[in-house]
PDB file of C-alpha atoms and ligand atoms in Angstrom:
ATOM      1  CA  MET A   1     131.491 109.312 164.656  1.00 46.00           C
ATOM      2  CA  LYS A   2     130.692 109.202 161.132  1.00 49.00           C
ATOM      3  CA  GLY A   3     131.757 106.556 158.841  1.00 51.00           C
ATOM      4  CA  LYS A   4     135.078 106.524 157.163  1.00 59.00           C
ATOM      5  CA  LYS A   5     137.580 109.581 156.916  1.00 66.00           C
ATOM      6  CA  LYS A   6     140.458 107.809 155.134  1.00 81.00           C
ATOM      7  CA  PHE A   7     143.127 109.737 153.089  1.00 83.00           C
ATOM      8  CA  ALA A   8     145.099 107.725 150.544  1.00 87.00           C
ATOM      9  CA  ILE A   9     148.666 108.751 150.433  1.00 89.00           C
ATOM     10  CA  LEU A  10     149.362 107.219 147.116  1.00 90.00           C
ATOM     11  CA  PRO A  11     147.159 108.826 144.575  1.00 89.00           C
ATOM     12  CA  LEU A  12     148.652 111.794 145.755  1.00 90.00           C
ATOM     13  CA  LEU A  13     152.283 110.383 145.620  1.00 92.00           C
ATOM     14  CA  LEU A  14     151.262 109.311 141.742  1.00 92.00           C
ATOM     15  CA  PHE A  15     149.931 112.895 140.466  1.00 91.00           C
ATOM     16  CA  LEU A  16     152.755 114.549 142.926  1.00 92.00           C
ATOM     17  CA  GLY A  17     155.562 112.673 140.374  1.00 93.00           C
ATOM     18  CA  LEU A  18     153.450 113.169 137.609  1.00 93.00           C
ATOM     19  CA  ALA A  19     153.586 116.522 138.624  1.00 91.00           C
ATOM     20  CA  ALA A  20     157.017 116.905 138.664  1.00 93.00           C
ATOM     21  CA  PHE A  21     157.710 115.134 135.553  1.00 91.00           C
ATOM     22  CA  LYS A  22     156.005 117.533 133.723  1.00 91.00           C
ATOM     23  CA  TYR A  23     157.788 120.054 135.380  1.00 92.00           C
ATOM     24  CA  PHE A  24     161.042 118.922 134.685  1.00 92.00           C
ATOM     25  CA  SER A  25     159.946 117.825 130.859  1.00 90.00           C
ATOM     26  CA  ALA A  26     158.214 120.818 129.834  1.00 90.00           C
ATOM     27  CA  ASP A  27     159.492 123.152 126.877  1.00 90.00           C
ATOM     28  CA  THR A  28     161.419 125.866 128.501  1.00 94.00           C
ATOM     29  CA  TRP A  29     161.473 129.345 126.441  1.00 95.00           C
ATOM     30  CA  THR A  30     164.193 132.135 126.582  1.00 95.00           C
ATOM     31  CA  ASN A  31     162.697 135.678 127.081  1.00 95.00           C
ATOM     32  CA  PRO A  32     164.458 137.788 124.720  1.00 95.00           C
ATOM     33  CA  GLU A  33     164.336 140.856 126.895  1.00 95.00           C
ATOM     34  CA  THR A  34     165.138 139.694 130.331  1.00 94.00           C
ATOM     35  CA  GLY A  35     167.234 136.838 129.216  1.00 95.00           C
ATOM     36  CA  GLU A  36     165.046 134.408 131.381  1.00 95.00           C
ATOM     37  CA  GLU A  37     164.238 131.149 131.217  1.00 95.00           C
ATOM     38  CA  VAL A  38     160.417 130.543 131.585  1.00 95.00           C
ATOM     39  CA  LYS A  39     158.639 126.973 131.177  1.00 94.00           C
ATOM     40  CA  ILE A  40     155.844 126.974 128.915  1.00 93.00           C
ATOM     41  CA  GLY A  41     152.814 124.555 128.004  1.00 92.00           C
ATOM     42  CA  LEU A  42     151.979 125.395 124.772  1.00 91.00           C
ATOM     43  CA  SER A  43     155.044 125.552 121.054  1.00 92.00           C
ATOM     44  CA  GLU A  44     154.875 128.675 119.170  1.00 92.00           C
ATOM     45  CA  ASP A  45     152.815 127.001 116.366  1.00 93.00           C
ATOM     46  CA  GLN A  46     149.615 126.069 119.099  1.00 93.00           C
ATOM     47  CA  GLU A  47     149.982 129.451 120.450  1.00 93.00           C
ATOM     48  CA  GLU A  48     149.775 131.376 116.969  1.00 94.00           C
ATOM     49  CA  ALA A  49     146.858 129.078 115.874  1.00 94.00           C
ATOM     50  CA  LEU A  50     144.871 129.554 119.233  1.00 93.00           C
ATOM     51  CA  GLY A  51     145.501 133.214 119.081  1.00 94.00           C
ATOM     52  CA  MET A  52     144.582 133.357 114.931  1.00 95.00           C
ATOM     53  CA  GLN A  53     141.083 131.201 116.035  1.00 95.00           C
ATOM     54  CA  SER A  54     140.310 133.482 118.489  1.00 94.00           C
ATOM     55  CA  TYR A  55     140.945 136.336 116.732  1.00 96.00           C
ATOM     56  CA  ARG A  56     138.748 135.267 113.797  1.00 96.00           C
ATOM     57  CA  GLN A  57     135.909 134.825 116.334  1.00 96.00           C
ATOM     58  CA  VAL A  58     136.223 138.201 118.123  1.00 95.00           C
ATOM     59  CA  LEU A  59     136.306 140.026 114.603  1.00 96.00           C
ATOM     60  CA  SER A  60     133.135 137.515 113.307  1.00 96.00           C
ATOM     61  CA  GLU A  61     131.026 138.785 116.418  1.00 96.00           C
ATOM     62  CA  SER A  62     132.120 142.554 116.201  1.00 96.00           C
ATOM     63  CA  ASP A  63     131.370 145.806 114.460  1.00 97.00           C
ATOM     64  CA  VAL A  64     134.889 146.228 112.705  1.00 97.00           C
ATOM     65  CA  ILE A  65     136.012 149.472 111.920  1.00 97.00           C
ATOM     66  CA  THR A  66     137.867 149.814 108.927  1.00 95.00           C
ATOM     67  CA  SER A  67     138.409 153.709 108.056  1.00 96.00           C
ATOM     68  CA  GLY A  68     138.818 156.596 109.860  1.00 96.00           C
ATOM     69  CA  PRO A  69     140.830 159.102 111.892  1.00 95.00           C
ATOM     70  CA  GLU A  70     140.457 156.737 114.626  1.00 95.00           C
ATOM     71  CA  VAL A  71     141.549 153.577 112.942  1.00 97.00           C
ATOM     72  CA  ASP A  72     144.208 155.691 111.278  1.00 97.00           C
ATOM     73  CA  MET A  73     145.984 156.591 114.524  1.00 97.00           C
ATOM     74  CA  VAL A  74     145.565 153.206 116.121  1.00 98.00           C
ATOM     75  CA  ARG A  75     147.471 151.686 112.967  1.00 98.00           C
ATOM     76  CA  ARG A  76     149.909 154.305 113.148  1.00 98.00           C
ATOM     77  CA  VAL A  77     151.107 153.481 116.673  1.00 98.00           C
ATOM     78  CA  VAL A  78     150.741 149.863 115.995  1.00 98.00           C
ATOM     79  CA  GLN A  79     153.363 150.368 112.824  1.00 98.00           C
ATOM     80  CA  ARG A  80     155.563 152.446 115.135  1.00 98.00           C
ATOM     81  CA  LEU A  81     155.495 149.513 117.745  1.00 98.00           C
ATOM     82  CA  ILE A  82     156.038 146.775 115.628  1.00 98.00           C
ATOM     83  CA  PRO A  83     159.905 146.951 115.164  1.00 97.00           C
ATOM     84  CA  THR A  84     160.282 147.835 118.800  1.00 97.00           C
ATOM     85  CA  THR A  85     159.674 144.200 119.830  1.00 97.00           C
ATOM     86  CA  GLY A  86     163.011 142.610 118.219  1.00 93.00           C
ATOM     87  CA  ASP A  87     163.430 138.960 118.740  1.00 93.00           C
ATOM     88  CA  GLY A  88     160.000 138.606 120.553  1.00 93.00           C
ATOM     89  CA  GLY A  89     157.956 139.660 118.008  1.00 93.00           C
ATOM     90  CA  ASP A  90     160.047 138.313 114.987  1.00 90.00           C
ATOM     91  CA  ASP A  91     158.033 135.375 114.133  1.00 90.00           C
ATOM     92  CA  PHE A  92     154.590 137.251 114.669  1.00 95.00           C
ATOM     93  CA  GLU A  93     152.161 138.223 111.504  1.00 95.00           C
ATOM     94  CA  TRP A  94     151.062 141.752 113.157  1.00 97.00           C
ATOM     95  CA  GLU A  95     147.643 142.768 112.435  1.00 97.00           C
ATOM     96  CA  VAL A  96     145.164 145.362 113.857  1.00 98.00           C
ATOM     97  CA  ASN A  97     141.519 145.875 114.546  1.00 97.00           C
ATOM     98  CA  VAL A  98     139.576 148.584 115.990  1.00 98.00           C
ATOM     99  CA  VAL A  99     136.182 147.395 116.923  1.00 97.00           C
ATOM    100  CA  ARG A 100     133.323 149.756 117.872  1.00 97.00           C
ATOM    101  CA  ASN A 101     132.718 148.924 121.160  1.00 95.00           C
ATOM    102  CA  ASP A 102     132.027 150.764 124.511  1.00 93.00           C
ATOM    103  CA  GLN A 103     134.287 148.737 126.730  1.00 91.00           C
ATOM    104  CA  VAL A 104     137.333 150.174 128.113  1.00 91.00           C
ATOM    105  CA  ASN A 105     139.503 147.236 126.516  1.00 91.00           C
ATOM    106  CA  ALA A 106     142.478 146.090 124.088  1.00 94.00           C
ATOM    107  CA  PHE A 107     144.033 143.076 123.809  1.00 95.00           C
ATOM    108  CA  CYS A 108     146.567 141.297 122.119  1.00 96.00           C
ATOM    109  CA  LEU A 109     146.226 137.371 121.012  1.00 95.00           C
ATOM    110  CA  PRO A 110     149.537 135.022 120.723  1.00 94.00           C
ATOM    111  CA  GLY A 111     150.945 135.557 117.074  1.00 95.00           C
ATOM    112  CA  GLY A 112     150.601 139.591 117.021  1.00 96.00           C
ATOM    113  CA  LYS A 113     146.455 139.616 116.236  1.00 97.00           C
ATOM    114  CA  ILE A 114     145.772 142.914 118.213  1.00 97.00           C
ATOM    115  CA  VAL A 115     142.204 144.194 118.825  1.00 97.00           C
ATOM    116  CA  VAL A 116     141.401 147.730 120.248  1.00 97.00           C
ATOM    117  CA  PHE A 117     137.786 148.603 121.650  1.00 96.00           C
ATOM    118  CA  THR A 118     136.505 152.234 120.584  1.00 96.00           C
ATOM    119  CA  GLY A 119     136.077 152.306 124.489  1.00 95.00           C
ATOM    120  CA  ILE A 120     139.528 153.140 125.023  1.00 95.00           C
ATOM    121  CA  LEU A 121     140.278 155.784 122.640  1.00 96.00           C
ATOM    122  CA  PRO A 122     138.679 158.332 125.042  1.00 95.00           C
ATOM    123  CA  VAL A 123     140.850 157.383 127.607  1.00 95.00           C
ATOM    124  CA  ALA A 124     143.937 156.831 125.697  1.00 95.00           C
ATOM    125  CA  GLN A 125     143.406 160.515 124.530  1.00 95.00           C
ATOM    126  CA  ASN A 126     146.209 160.412 122.291  1.00 96.00           C
ATOM    127  CA  GLU A 127     149.300 158.392 120.313  1.00 97.00           C
ATOM    128  CA  ASP A 128     151.376 158.276 123.766  1.00 97.00           C
ATOM    129  CA  GLY A 129     148.203 156.695 125.967  1.00 97.00           C
ATOM    130  CA  LEU A 130     147.448 154.465 123.000  1.00 97.00           C
ATOM    131  CA  ALA A 131     151.541 153.493 122.901  1.00 97.00           C
ATOM    132  CA  THR A 132     150.987 152.759 126.249  1.00 97.00           C
ATOM    133  CA  VAL A 133     147.859 150.196 126.351  1.00 96.00           C
ATOM    134  CA  ILE A 134     149.122 149.050 123.063  1.00 97.00           C
ATOM    135  CA  GLY A 135     152.763 148.484 123.761  1.00 97.00           C
ATOM    136  CA  HIS A 136     151.619 146.638 127.183  1.00 96.00           C
ATOM    137  CA  GLU A 137     149.257 144.211 125.708  1.00 96.00           C
ATOM    138  CA  MET A 138     152.030 143.255 122.937  1.00 97.00           C
ATOM    139  CA  ALA A 139     154.312 142.861 125.565  1.00 97.00           C
ATOM    140  CA  HIS A 140     152.029 139.987 126.805  1.00 95.00           C
ATOM    141  CA  ALA A 141     152.053 138.245 123.720  1.00 96.00           C
ATOM    142  CA  THR A 142     155.812 138.657 123.224  1.00 97.00           C
ATOM    143  CA  MET A 143     156.649 137.613 126.532  1.00 96.00           C
ATOM    144  CA  ARG A 144     154.338 134.344 125.847  1.00 95.00           C
ATOM    145  CA  HIS A 145     152.431 135.043 128.946  1.00 94.00           C
ATOM    146  CA  GLY A 146     149.679 132.863 127.820  1.00 91.00           C
ATOM    147  CA  ALA A 147     151.925 129.827 127.120  1.00 93.00           C
ATOM    148  CA  GLN A 148     153.709 130.241 130.813  1.00 94.00           C
ATOM    149  CA  ARG A 149     150.059 130.348 132.419  1.00 90.00           C
ATOM    150  CA  LEU A 150     148.832 127.671 130.741  1.00 91.00           C
ATOM    151  CA  PHE A 151     151.905 125.302 131.962  1.00 92.00           C
ATOM    152  CA  SER A 152     151.296 126.472 135.739  1.00 91.00           C
ATOM    153  CA  ASN A 153     147.605 126.063 135.625  1.00 90.00           C
ATOM    154  CA  ASP A 154     149.043 122.373 134.393  1.00 90.00           C
ATOM    155  CA  ILE A 155     150.843 121.820 137.118  1.00 91.00           C
ATOM    156  CA  TYR A 156     147.961 123.229 139.489  1.00 90.00           C
ATOM    157  CA  ASN A 157     145.198 120.824 137.957  1.00 91.00           C
ATOM    158  CA  THR A 158     147.451 117.979 138.434  1.00 92.00           C
ATOM    159  CA  VAL A 159     148.268 118.048 142.357  1.00 91.00           C
ATOM    160  CA  MET A 160     144.457 119.081 142.880  1.00 90.00           C
ATOM    161  CA  GLN A 161     143.598 115.899 140.852  1.00 91.00           C
ATOM    162  CA  GLY A 162     145.579 113.931 142.992  1.00 91.00           C
ATOM    163  CA  ALA A 163     144.505 115.529 146.189  1.00 90.00           C
ATOM    164  CA  ASN A 164     141.052 115.002 145.122  1.00 88.00           C
ATOM    165  CA  ALA A 165     141.730 111.248 144.466  1.00 89.00           C
ATOM    166  CA  SER A 166     143.616 110.749 147.820  1.00 90.00           C
ATOM    167  CA  MET A 167     140.359 111.742 149.692  1.00 88.00           C
ATOM    168  CA  ALA A 168     137.776 110.087 147.449  1.00 86.00           C
ATOM    169  CA  GLU A 169     137.433 108.012 150.528  1.00 87.00           C
ATOM    170  CA  MET A 170     136.375 110.928 152.796  1.00 86.00           C
ATOM    171  CA  ASP A 171     133.389 112.484 154.216  1.00 87.00           C
ATOM    172  CA  PRO A 172     132.234 114.724 150.998  1.00 86.00           C
ATOM    173  CA  GLN A 173     131.708 117.786 153.423  1.00 88.00           C
ATOM    174  CA  ALA A 174     135.236 117.293 154.935  1.00 86.00           C
ATOM    175  CA  ARG A 175     136.765 117.195 151.323  1.00 85.00           C
ATOM    176  CA  GLU A 176     135.498 119.437 150.153  1.00 87.00           C
ATOM    177  CA  LYS A 177     136.594 122.329 152.841  1.00 87.00           C
ATOM    178  CA  VAL A 178     140.660 120.264 152.350  1.00 86.00           C
ATOM    179  CA  LEU A 179     140.046 120.914 148.456  1.00 86.00           C
ATOM    180  CA  GLY A 180     138.373 124.809 148.971  1.00 88.00           C
ATOM    181  CA  LEU A 181     141.403 125.534 150.977  1.00 86.00           C
ATOM    182  CA  LEU A 182     144.203 123.664 148.822  1.00 85.00           C
ATOM    183  CA  GLY A 183     142.722 125.903 145.822  1.00 84.00           C
ATOM    184  CA  ALA A 184     142.628 129.298 147.791  1.00 81.00           C
ATOM    185  CA  GLY A 185     145.977 128.592 149.134  1.00 81.00           C
ATOM    186  CA  ALA A 186     147.311 128.100 145.571  1.00 81.00           C
ATOM    187  CA  GLN A 187     145.212 130.610 143.990  1.00 78.00           C
ATOM    188  CA  TYR A 188     146.575 133.256 146.495  1.00 76.00           C
ATOM    189  CA  GLY A 189     149.862 132.339 146.980  1.00 74.00           C
ATOM    190  CA  VAL A 190     150.860 130.953 143.435  1.00 77.00           C
ATOM    191  CA  LEU A 191     148.747 131.732 140.708  1.00 80.00           C
ATOM    192  CA  LEU A 192     147.688 135.269 141.329  1.00 78.00           C
ATOM    193  CA  PRO A 193     151.195 136.651 142.152  1.00 77.00           C
ATOM    194  CA  PHE A 194     152.456 134.630 138.965  1.00 80.00           C
ATOM    195  CA  SER A 195     149.846 136.903 136.982  1.00 84.00           C
ATOM    196  CA  ARG A 196     150.689 139.857 138.660  1.00 84.00           C
ATOM    197  CA  ASP A 197     154.280 139.278 137.931  1.00 89.00           C
ATOM    198  CA  HIS A 198     153.248 138.889 134.070  1.00 92.00           C
ATOM    199  CA  GLU A 199     151.416 142.095 134.123  1.00 91.00           C
ATOM    200  CA  THR A 200     154.566 143.898 135.773  1.00 93.00           C
ATOM    201  CA  GLU A 201     156.704 142.616 133.052  1.00 95.00           C
ATOM    202  CA  ALA A 202     154.267 143.746 130.478  1.00 95.00           C
ATOM    203  CA  ASP A 203     154.078 147.227 132.121  1.00 95.00           C
ATOM    204  CA  ARG A 204     157.978 147.094 131.989  1.00 96.00           C
ATOM    205  CA  ILE A 205     158.530 146.161 128.306  1.00 97.00           C
ATOM    206  CA  GLY A 206     155.345 147.321 126.913  1.00 97.00           C
ATOM    207  CA  LEU A 207     157.515 150.881 128.608  1.00 97.00           C
ATOM    208  CA  LEU A 208     160.266 149.974 126.436  1.00 97.00           C
ATOM    209  CA  TYR A 209     158.677 149.506 123.251  1.00 98.00           C
ATOM    210  CA  MET A 210     156.801 152.925 123.393  1.00 98.00           C
ATOM    211  CA  ALA A 211     160.457 154.495 124.232  1.00 98.00           C
ATOM    212  CA  ARG A 212     162.068 152.631 121.489  1.00 97.00           C
ATOM    213  CA  ALA A 213     159.177 154.018 119.128  1.00 98.00           C
ATOM    214  CA  GLY A 214     159.493 157.253 120.002  1.00 97.00           C
ATOM    215  CA  TYR A 215     156.965 157.735 122.538  1.00 97.00           C
ATOM    216  CA  ASP A 216     157.902 159.482 125.852  1.00 95.00           C
ATOM    217  CA  PRO A 217     157.339 156.890 128.689  1.00 96.00           C
ATOM    218  CA  GLU A 218     156.220 159.221 131.162  1.00 96.00           C
ATOM    219  CA  ALA A 219     153.349 159.569 129.422  1.00 96.00           C
ATOM    220  CA  SER A 220     152.220 155.945 131.255  1.00 96.00           C
ATOM    221  CA  VAL A 221     151.999 157.421 134.314  1.00 96.00           C
ATOM    222  CA  ALA A 222     149.036 160.216 133.187  1.00 95.00           C
ATOM    223  CA  PHE A 223     147.318 157.270 131.318  1.00 95.00           C
ATOM    224  CA  TRP A 224     147.069 154.954 134.056  1.00 92.00           C
ATOM    225  CA  GLN A 225     145.659 157.981 136.329  1.00 91.00           C
ATOM    226  CA  ARG A 226     143.307 158.234 133.705  1.00 92.00           C
ATOM    227  CA  MET A 227     142.253 154.661 134.149  1.00 88.00           C
ATOM    228  CA  ALA A 228     141.952 154.847 137.632  1.00 86.00           C
ATOM    229  CA  GLU A 229     139.775 157.780 137.752  1.00 85.00           C
ATOM    230  CA  GLN A 230     137.464 156.518 135.089  1.00 79.00           C
ATOM    231  CA  GLY A 231     137.598 152.641 136.514  1.00 66.00           C
ATOM    232  CA  GLY A 232     135.688 153.807 139.768  1.00 48.00           C
ATOM    233  CA  GLY A 233     134.587 150.713 141.431  1.00 44.00           C
ATOM    234  CA  SER A 234     134.561 148.269 138.546  1.00 45.00           C
ATOM    235  CA  GLN A 235     137.960 147.508 137.131  1.00 48.00           C
ATOM    236  CA  PRO A 236     137.895 147.661 133.587  1.00 45.00           C
ATOM    237  CA  GLU A 237     137.597 144.061 131.958  1.00 41.00           C
ATOM    238  CA  PHE A 238     141.384 144.025 130.889  1.00 47.00           C
ATOM    239  CA  ALA A 239     142.469 145.206 133.617  1.00 46.00           C
ATOM    240  CA  SER A 240     140.623 142.407 136.459  1.00 51.00           C
ATOM    241  CA  THR A 241     144.051 140.395 137.270  1.00 61.00           C
ATOM    242  CA  HIS A 242     146.012 143.717 136.866  1.00 65.00           C
ATOM    243  CA  PRO A 243     147.987 144.786 140.288  1.00 68.00           C
ATOM    244  CA  SER A 244     146.395 148.093 141.877  1.00 77.00           C
ATOM    245  CA  HIS A 245     146.837 150.980 139.938  1.00 79.00           C
ATOM    246  CA  GLY A 246     148.795 152.716 143.191  1.00 81.00           C
ATOM    247  CA  THR A 247     150.982 149.960 142.558  1.00 84.00           C
ATOM    248  CA  ARG A 248     151.309 149.982 139.175  1.00 88.00           C
ATOM    249  CA  ILE A 249     152.187 153.524 139.024  1.00 90.00           C
ATOM    250  CA  GLU A 250     154.568 153.304 141.364  1.00 91.00           C
ATOM    251  CA  ASN A 251     156.136 150.551 139.440  1.00 92.00           C
ATOM    252  CA  LEU A 252     156.168 152.450 136.214  1.00 95.00           C
ATOM    253  CA  ARG A 253     158.141 155.238 137.585  1.00 96.00           C
ATOM    254  CA  LYS A 254     160.808 152.961 138.322  1.00 96.00           C
ATOM    255  CA  PHE A 255     160.752 151.413 134.859  1.00 97.00           C
ATOM    256  CA  ILE A 256     160.511 155.285 133.233  1.00 97.00           C
ATOM    257  CA  PRO A 257     164.438 155.984 133.549  1.00 96.00           C
ATOM    258  CA  GLU A 258     165.358 152.363 132.195  1.00 95.00           C
ATOM    259  CA  ALA A 259     162.922 152.799 129.407  1.00 96.00           C
ATOM    260  CA  ARG A 260     163.824 156.404 128.391  1.00 96.00           C
ATOM    261  CA  LYS A 261     167.559 155.680 128.109  1.00 96.00           C
ATOM    262  CA  GLN A 262     165.945 153.367 124.656  1.00 94.00           C
ATOM    263  CA  MET A 263     164.284 156.589 123.238  1.00 94.00           C
ATOM    264  CA  PRO A 264     165.783 157.109 119.495  1.00 92.00           C
TER     265      PRO A 264
HETATM  266 ZN1   ZN B 301     147.573 143.191 131.276  1.00 85.80          ZN
END
């Protein structure tokens, strides 16, 4: 027998209580597209401030292109997409910049600051392809996925702190093992499915945006097929938490008829 292996229940109970308190007292927000009420970990002002901060930082470290046909095309697509976001993008101060970078990447920060890397343009190929990816990224921001993720991470961290404190007296190796299992369970059972749900939601809402802007949502399938082809073994960075290409394309096909009805 190796020393003591005491598990103390009290710390875990206290932290679970704290997690429950956080859960029930969290701010909620009603998604204007789905009507769903979700819990969020940041106010709109906080989100916007963080988005602005990251945006400035990215731009200051990047080779920003300010004119030319690529920039014109990106701006045109964004201008067409903005009015389609309705209440979701009402308070946003939309802005887009194109950055010279070979990475296949684009993102939209909370508050509506968009960055498109030149590396994604050959994959987008045309305005419809670009509308697919930018619509998807805009939907992540308007659906407040960052603030929702922050909330779930906070609950997760609180529970893990409790588990950790409860096992403070245990043999360190055994403790590491249990914490590792708990962490992996939460990761695969809760956090990853949660982020995949957000991906699917961004796909669905992104299709609505592109359709309302007059782009054919059917084009999204070809875009994601090109992504799958060029991705090969290594997934592009912005797609790293995304569902497999096959699943995504299957989902898109389900969403296209709904989106088509919103075409002007
Ligand atoms: Zn995404």
